[in-house]
Short mmCIF file of C-alpha atoms in Angstrom, two decimals:
data_model
loop_
_atom_site.label_atom_id
_atom_site.label_comp_id
_atom_site.label_asym_id
_atom_site.label_seq_id
_atom_site.Cartn_x
_atom_site.Cartn_y
_atom_site.Cartn_z
CA MET A 19 18.08 -3.59 -6.30
CA HIS A 20 16.50 -2.85 -2.93
CA LEU A 21 13.26 -0.85 -3.04
CA LEU A 22 11.18 0.46 -0.16
CA TYR A 23 7.49 0.97 -0.81
CA ILE A 24 5.63 3.15 1.70
CA ALA A 25 1.91 2.75 1.16
CA ASP A 26 -1.53 2.11 2.59
CA PRO A 27 -3.71 -0.66 1.14
CA LEU A 28 -6.78 1.61 1.30
CA CYS A 29 -5.11 4.55 -0.46
CA SER A 30 -6.73 5.01 -3.88
CA TRP A 31 -3.58 6.33 -5.54
CA CYS A 32 -1.67 3.30 -4.20
CA TYR A 33 -4.29 1.13 -5.91
CA GLY A 34 -3.76 3.07 -9.11
CA PHE A 35 0.01 2.87 -8.73
CA ALA A 36 0.14 -0.91 -8.24
CA PRO A 37 0.27 -1.84 -11.96
CA GLU A 38 3.15 0.60 -12.52
CA LEU A 39 5.17 -0.71 -9.59
CA THR A 40 4.47 -4.27 -10.73
CA ARG A 41 5.77 -3.42 -14.22
CA LEU A 42 8.91 -1.97 -12.71
CA LEU A 43 9.47 -5.08 -10.60
CA GLU A 44 9.00 -7.30 -13.65
CA ARG A 45 11.99 -5.53 -15.22
CA HIS A 46 14.07 -6.40 -12.14
CA PRO A 47 13.13 -9.99 -11.19
CA GLY A 48 15.86 -10.13 -8.55
CA ALA A 49 14.79 -6.93 -6.81
CA ARG A 50 14.02 -6.86 -3.11
CA LEU A 51 10.85 -4.97 -2.15
CA ASP A 52 10.33 -3.97 1.47
CA LEU A 53 6.83 -2.79 2.38
CA VAL A 54 6.26 -0.08 4.96
CA MET A 55 2.67 0.65 5.95
CA GLY A 56 2.22 4.39 6.29
CA GLY A 57 -1.26 4.62 7.78
CA LEU A 58 -3.49 6.89 5.69
CA ARG A 59 -6.44 7.07 8.09
CA PRO A 60 -5.66 4.70 10.97
CA TYR A 61 -7.82 4.43 14.08
CA ASN A 62 -10.69 6.47 12.62
CA THR A 63 -13.94 5.74 14.46
CA GLN A 64 -16.46 7.99 12.69
CA PRO A 65 -18.72 6.88 9.83
CA MET A 66 -18.22 8.74 6.57
CA SER A 67 -20.13 11.97 6.17
CA ALA A 68 -21.80 12.89 2.88
CA ALA A 69 -19.09 15.47 2.25
CA PHE A 70 -16.34 12.93 2.88
CA ARG A 71 -17.97 10.43 0.52
CA ASP A 72 -18.15 13.09 -2.18
CA MET A 73 -14.48 13.89 -1.64
CA LEU A 74 -13.56 10.22 -1.96
CA ARG A 75 -15.70 9.80 -5.06
CA GLY A 76 -13.82 12.68 -6.67
CA HIS A 77 -10.44 11.14 -5.81
CA TRP A 78 -11.50 7.74 -7.09
CA GLN A 79 -12.72 9.23 -10.36
CA LYS A 80 -9.35 10.93 -10.87
CA VAL A 81 -7.49 7.67 -10.24
CA ALA A 82 -9.82 5.79 -12.60
CA GLU A 83 -9.28 8.40 -15.33
CA ALA A 84 -5.49 8.35 -14.88
CA THR A 85 -5.09 4.57 -14.74
CA GLY A 86 -8.11 2.95 -16.36
CA LEU A 87 -8.68 0.81 -13.28
CA ALA A 88 -12.20 -0.17 -12.22
CA PHE A 89 -13.82 1.19 -9.08
CA SER A 90 -16.92 -0.01 -7.28
CA GLU A 91 -18.97 2.54 -5.35
CA ALA A 92 -20.48 -0.06 -3.03
CA ILE A 93 -18.52 1.30 -0.05
CA LEU A 94 -19.58 4.87 -0.84
CA ALA A 95 -23.22 3.80 -0.79
CA ARG A 96 -22.96 2.80 2.87
CA ASP A 97 -23.89 5.31 5.58
CA ASP A 98 -22.29 3.20 8.30
CA PHE A 99 -18.84 2.65 6.79
CA VAL A 100 -15.92 3.70 9.02
CA TYR A 101 -12.86 4.45 6.88
CA ASP A 102 -10.23 3.03 9.23
CA THR A 103 -7.11 1.89 7.36
CA GLU A 104 -5.40 0.33 10.39
CA PRO A 105 -6.86 -3.18 9.96
CA ALA A 106 -5.73 -3.42 6.32
CA CYS A 107 -2.27 -2.11 7.19
CA ARG A 108 -2.07 -4.58 10.08
CA ALA A 109 -3.10 -7.35 7.72
CA VAL A 110 -0.18 -6.58 5.38
CA VAL A 111 2.21 -6.50 8.34
CA THR A 112 0.76 -9.86 9.42
CA ALA A 113 1.19 -11.28 5.93
CA ARG A 114 4.79 -10.12 5.82
CA SER A 115 5.53 -11.70 9.20
CA LEU A 116 4.11 -15.07 8.07
CA ASP A 117 5.45 -15.19 4.50
CA ALA A 118 7.19 -12.07 3.19
CA ALA A 119 7.20 -13.32 -0.41
CA ARG A 120 3.40 -13.20 -0.52
CA ALA A 121 2.98 -9.84 1.22
CA TYR A 122 3.03 -7.65 -1.89
CA PRO A 123 0.57 -9.87 -3.83
CA TYR A 124 -1.62 -9.78 -0.74
CA LEU A 125 -1.45 -5.98 -0.60
CA LYS A 126 -2.65 -5.85 -4.20
CA ALA A 127 -5.40 -8.38 -3.44
CA ILE A 128 -6.71 -6.14 -0.64
CA GLN A 129 -6.73 -3.18 -3.02
CA ALA A 130 -8.65 -5.10 -5.68
CA ALA A 131 -11.15 -6.42 -3.14
CA PHE A 132 -11.80 -2.93 -1.74
CA TYR A 133 -11.71 -0.69 -4.79
CA ARG A 134 -12.68 -2.99 -7.66
CA ASP A 135 -15.06 -5.32 -5.83
CA GLY A 136 -16.44 -3.01 -3.13
CA ARG A 137 -15.69 -5.39 -0.26
CA ASP A 138 -15.17 -4.17 3.30
CA MET A 139 -11.44 -4.40 3.91
CA THR A 140 -11.71 -2.98 7.40
CA ASP A 141 -13.24 -6.30 8.51
CA GLU A 142 -10.75 -8.79 9.94
CA GLU A 143 -12.71 -11.82 8.73
CA ALA A 144 -12.78 -10.44 5.20
CA LEU A 145 -9.06 -9.68 5.34
CA ALA A 146 -8.36 -13.25 6.42
CA HIS A 147 -10.54 -14.54 3.56
CA VAL A 148 -8.49 -12.55 1.03
CA ALA A 149 -5.30 -13.85 2.68
CA ALA A 150 -6.49 -17.42 2.14
CA GLY A 151 -6.82 -16.63 -1.54
CA CYS A 152 -3.15 -15.63 -1.52
CA GLY A 153 -2.05 -18.93 -0.03
CA TYR A 154 -2.13 -18.20 3.70
CA ASP A 155 -3.89 -20.50 6.16
CA ARG A 156 -7.04 -18.55 7.01
CA THR A 157 -7.37 -19.58 10.66
CA HIS A 158 -3.67 -19.12 11.36
CA PHE A 159 -3.65 -15.75 9.62
CA LEU A 160 -6.71 -14.49 11.48
CA ALA A 161 -5.25 -15.45 14.86
CA HIS A 162 -2.07 -13.52 14.11
CA LEU A 163 -4.01 -10.58 12.68
CA LYS A 164 -5.98 -10.21 15.91
CA SER A 165 -2.93 -10.51 18.16
CA GLU A 166 -1.53 -7.69 20.26
CA ALA A 167 1.86 -8.36 18.71
CA MET A 168 0.55 -7.36 15.27
CA ARG A 169 -1.27 -4.34 16.69
CA ASP A 170 2.00 -3.20 18.24
CA ALA A 171 3.92 -3.97 15.05
CA VAL A 172 1.69 -1.86 12.82
CA ARG A 173 1.81 1.01 15.31
CA GLU A 174 5.60 0.89 15.15
CA GLU A 175 5.40 0.78 11.36
CA PHE A 176 3.34 3.98 11.24
CA ALA A 177 5.98 5.62 13.43
CA THR A 178 8.72 4.40 11.09
CA ALA A 179 7.00 5.96 8.07
CA GLN A 180 6.65 9.24 9.94
CA SER A 181 10.30 9.17 10.98
CA MET A 182 11.24 8.80 7.31
CA GLY A 183 9.45 12.06 6.57
CA VAL A 184 6.88 10.42 4.31
CA SER A 185 3.72 12.50 4.17
CA GLY A 186 1.97 11.03 1.14
CA PHE A 187 1.37 7.69 -0.55
CA PRO A 188 2.54 5.99 -2.64
CA THR A 189 6.23 6.65 -2.00
CA VAL A 190 9.08 4.55 -3.35
CA GLY A 191 12.73 4.77 -2.37
CA VAL A 192 15.80 2.83 -3.44
CA ALA A 193 18.54 1.92 -0.97
CA ARG A 194 22.16 2.45 -1.92
CA GLY A 195 24.15 1.37 1.11
CA PRO A 196 22.93 3.34 4.12
CA GLN A 197 21.37 6.02 1.90
CA ILE A 198 17.79 5.97 0.60
CA TYR A 199 17.02 7.90 -2.59
CA LEU A 200 13.53 8.99 -3.59
CA VAL A 201 12.19 7.29 -6.72
CA ALA A 202 8.49 8.19 -6.57
CA SER A 203 6.30 10.41 -4.44
CA GLY A 204 2.75 10.06 -5.66
CA TYR A 205 1.63 8.36 -8.86
CA VAL A 206 4.55 7.82 -11.25
CA GLY A 207 4.72 5.50 -14.25
CA ALA A 208 7.12 2.58 -14.54
CA ASP A 209 9.12 4.22 -17.33
CA GLU A 210 9.67 7.38 -15.32
CA MET A 211 10.67 5.38 -12.24
CA GLN A 212 13.19 3.49 -14.36
CA LYS A 213 14.67 6.77 -15.59
CA ARG A 214 15.03 7.98 -12.02
CA LEU A 215 16.63 4.70 -10.95
CA ASP A 216 19.11 5.01 -13.82
CA GLN A 217 19.93 8.56 -12.76
CA ILE A 218 20.47 7.45 -9.15
CA GLU A 219 22.67 4.60 -10.34
CA ARG A 220 24.85 6.96 -12.38
CA MET A 221 25.05 9.47 -9.56
CA THR A 222 26.06 6.93 -6.93
CA ALA A 223 28.58 5.33 -9.31
CA GLU A 224 30.21 8.72 -9.89
CA LYS A 225 30.41 9.35 -6.15
CA ALA A 226 32.04 5.96 -5.63
CA VAL A 227 34.76 6.79 -8.18
CA ARG A 228 35.65 10.10 -6.57
#
């Protein structure tokens, strides 16, 4: 099975979705998962306004209620926080380029650090520290993270997500030959995703027989 996961590490619904996607992957230990960073709020330069913080707090409460996951409000308490998701997306692209097998665990580690622990995951040093906890060499990772090559790569990745017509996160697709079929757009449980995968499997098998 070949899945594509279009996400942003600093998307609250992606954080909430992570346990469901992990459960699905546990049912398919041989599955291939390709990460595509969509860019929720990349290149933002303005600190959060009070209204924006209230909007985020409302979203986070909804995710917490739907999933039972813990949220820290440490970030929301800061008047100087700039909600720029580009560094975290670039960090996942960097992780994938250095060791693809650890990229998805690293994505989840960023989410936990930001949402559960209230750590600033727009900071490159902090992102490298989390990467070290996932088995990457911190100094090596940080050098790659800061490189122009990774800045270009994440910019291309945002363009790829847009070219796929993805407008919201999380989004999961499954590849069947050259065709990609939608499995999840938004928060969907593992059981429902499995049902959709089974339906896609039956549909593609029927087409192959014809």
